Tab-separated table of C-alpha atoms in Angstrom:
chain	number	residue	atom	x	y	z
A	1	UNK	CA	-54.226	6.702	-2.562
A	2	UNK	CA	-53.251	7.886	0.889
A	3	UNK	CA	-55.159	10.531	2.748
A	4	UNK	CA	-53.782	12.513	5.648
A	5	UNK	CA	-55.613	14.466	8.216
A	6	UNK	CA	-54.554	17.795	9.661
A	7	UNK	CA	-55.665	19.684	12.519
A	8	UNK	CA	-55.986	23.413	12.025
A	9	UNK	CA	-56.181	25.601	15.136
A	10	UNK	CA	-56.343	29.359	14.978
A	11	UNK	CA	-56.383	31.546	18.029
A	12	UNK	CA	-57.193	35.332	17.776
A	13	UNK	CA	-56.059	37.314	20.700
A	14	UNK	CA	-57.476	40.699	21.882
A	15	UNK	CA	-54.773	42.399	19.817
A	16	UNK	CA	-56.033	40.773	16.672
A	17	UNK	CA	-52.910	38.614	16.197
A	18	UNK	CA	-53.712	35.058	15.139
A	19	UNK	CA	-51.540	31.968	15.681
A	20	UNK	CA	-52.078	28.869	13.678
A	21	UNK	CA	-51.227	25.124	13.889
A	22	UNK	CA	-51.436	22.711	11.030
A	23	UNK	CA	-50.326	19.315	11.684
A	24	UNK	CA	-51.428	15.773	12.802
A	25	UNK	CA	-54.463	15.903	15.179
A	26	UNK	CA	-52.539	13.734	17.600
A	27	UNK	CA	-49.792	16.286	17.910
A	28	UNK	CA	-52.087	19.301	18.156
A	29	UNK	CA	-51.700	21.397	21.339
A	30	UNK	CA	-54.686	21.525	23.665
A	31	UNK	CA	-56.714	24.597	23.168
A	32	UNK	CA	-56.488	25.366	26.810
A	33	UNK	CA	-52.695	25.582	26.474
A	34	UNK	CA	-53.148	28.338	23.949
A	35	UNK	CA	-55.852	30.147	25.694
A	36	UNK	CA	-54.523	33.313	27.259
A	37	UNK	CA	-55.492	36.830	27.869
A	38	UNK	CA	-53.688	39.629	26.219
A	39	UNK	CA	-53.918	43.127	27.684
A	40	UNK	CA	-53.235	46.133	25.507
A	41	UNK	CA	-53.090	49.774	26.795
A	42	UNK	CA	-53.499	52.221	24.032
A	43	UNK	CA	-52.066	55.723	24.459
A	44	UNK	CA	-54.535	58.213	25.715
A	45	UNK	CA	-54.726	61.238	23.428
A	46	UNK	CA	-56.380	64.539	24.327
A	47	UNK	CA	-55.404	66.001	21.001
A	48	UNK	CA	-58.237	66.354	18.591
A	49	UNK	CA	-58.693	67.769	15.176
A	50	UNK	CA	-58.840	71.583	14.959
A	51	UNK	CA	-62.268	73.155	15.059
A	52	UNK	CA	-64.228	73.451	11.816
A	53	UNK	CA	-67.084	72.110	9.837
A	54	UNK	CA	-66.293	68.347	9.673
A	55	UNK	CA	-64.047	68.110	12.758
A	56	UNK	CA	-66.700	65.947	14.470
A	57	UNK	CA	-66.443	63.474	11.535
A	58	UNK	CA	-62.648	63.435	11.714
A	59	UNK	CA	-62.673	62.980	15.475
A	60	UNK	CA	-65.145	60.240	15.424
A	61	UNK	CA	-63.917	58.327	12.332
A	62	UNK	CA	-60.238	59.041	11.591
A	63	UNK	CA	-59.142	58.669	15.198
A	64	UNK	CA	-60.354	55.212	15.327
A	65	UNK	CA	-56.991	54.302	13.731
A	66	UNK	CA	-54.964	57.456	13.595
A	67	UNK	CA	-54.030	60.337	15.811
A	68	UNK	CA	-55.058	63.836	14.835
A	69	UNK	CA	-51.436	64.825	14.588
A	70	UNK	CA	-50.563	61.978	12.221
A	71	UNK	CA	-53.217	63.098	9.816
A	72	UNK	CA	-52.461	66.867	10.083
A	73	UNK	CA	-48.788	66.185	9.510
A	74	UNK	CA	-49.387	64.596	6.047
A	75	UNK	CA	-48.184	66.477	2.964
A	76	UNK	CA	-50.841	69.004	1.814
A	77	UNK	CA	-53.387	67.252	-0.336
A	78	UNK	CA	-56.059	68.570	-2.727
A	79	UNK	CA	-59.719	67.917	-2.234
A	80	UNK	CA	-59.606	65.126	-4.891
A	81	UNK	CA	-56.519	63.540	-3.220
A	82	UNK	CA	-58.112	63.637	0.238
A	83	UNK	CA	-61.216	61.998	-1.236
A	84	UNK	CA	-58.949	59.270	-2.795
A	85	UNK	CA	-57.202	58.718	0.535
A	86	UNK	CA	-60.584	58.574	2.420
A	87	UNK	CA	-62.025	56.101	-0.050
A	88	UNK	CA	-58.844	54.001	0.201
A	89	UNK	CA	-59.288	53.860	4.014
A	90	UNK	CA	-62.868	52.716	3.422
A	91	UNK	CA	-62.288	50.094	0.769
A	92	UNK	CA	-58.801	48.767	1.570
A	93	UNK	CA	-58.855	49.103	5.298
A	94	UNK	CA	-62.552	48.815	6.207
A	95	UNK	CA	-62.858	52.223	7.742
A	96	UNK	CA	-66.518	52.410	8.883
A	97	UNK	CA	-67.036	55.966	7.500
A	98	UNK	CA	-70.351	56.182	5.785
A	99	UNK	CA	-70.308	57.173	2.054
A	100	UNK	CA	-72.443	60.232	2.679
A	101	UNK	CA	-69.754	61.690	4.993
A	102	UNK	CA	-66.742	61.317	2.467
A	103	UNK	CA	-67.272	64.661	0.782
A	104	UNK	CA	-67.601	66.568	4.045
A	105	UNK	CA	-64.574	64.902	5.493
A	106	UNK	CA	-62.512	65.659	2.301
A	107	UNK	CA	-63.629	69.292	2.415
A	108	UNK	CA	-62.641	69.567	6.112
A	109	UNK	CA	-59.248	67.891	5.631
A	110	UNK	CA	-58.571	70.057	2.620
A	111	UNK	CA	-59.363	73.175	4.705
A	112	UNK	CA	-56.996	72.240	7.580
A	113	UNK	CA	-54.235	70.264	5.707
A	114	UNK	CA	-54.734	70.895	1.998
A	115	UNK	CA	-52.929	72.387	-0.929
A	116	UNK	CA	-53.620	75.996	-1.567
A	117	UNK	CA	-56.076	76.479	-4.301
A	118	UNK	CA	-54.686	76.710	-7.804
A	119	UNK	CA	-51.766	74.340	-7.199
C-alpha cells in the first residue's frame, strides 16, 4: 500500500479571502511568498436608519453588513417576515444580534419598512 503526503497551506487575507495549496510538500510555495498585506477601503456612509424606537439597534447591528438604504429599499415585510429575516441573518450568516433584541428590531423595521396592517 502506497501512502502519499500532501502539504496543505491556507492563507487568509484581511479581506477574508482564503487561498489554498494541496500538493507535494517539496513543491509547496514558501509561506513568505504568499504573505502579503491587503488593504481594503470601505465606503464611508453617513446615512443611518430613520429615527424611532429600535433605530439604535439597526444602526449598530444591521449596518455591520448592510447600508441603511439597502435595508429600507426591501419590499415591505410584515412583523413575522422581518423576524424570520433577522433570525436568518443570525443563524445563517452569524449576525451578532443578541436574541433579546430580535423583537425590538423586527418591530422597528416593520414600522419603517413594513406592510400596512391587515395585509
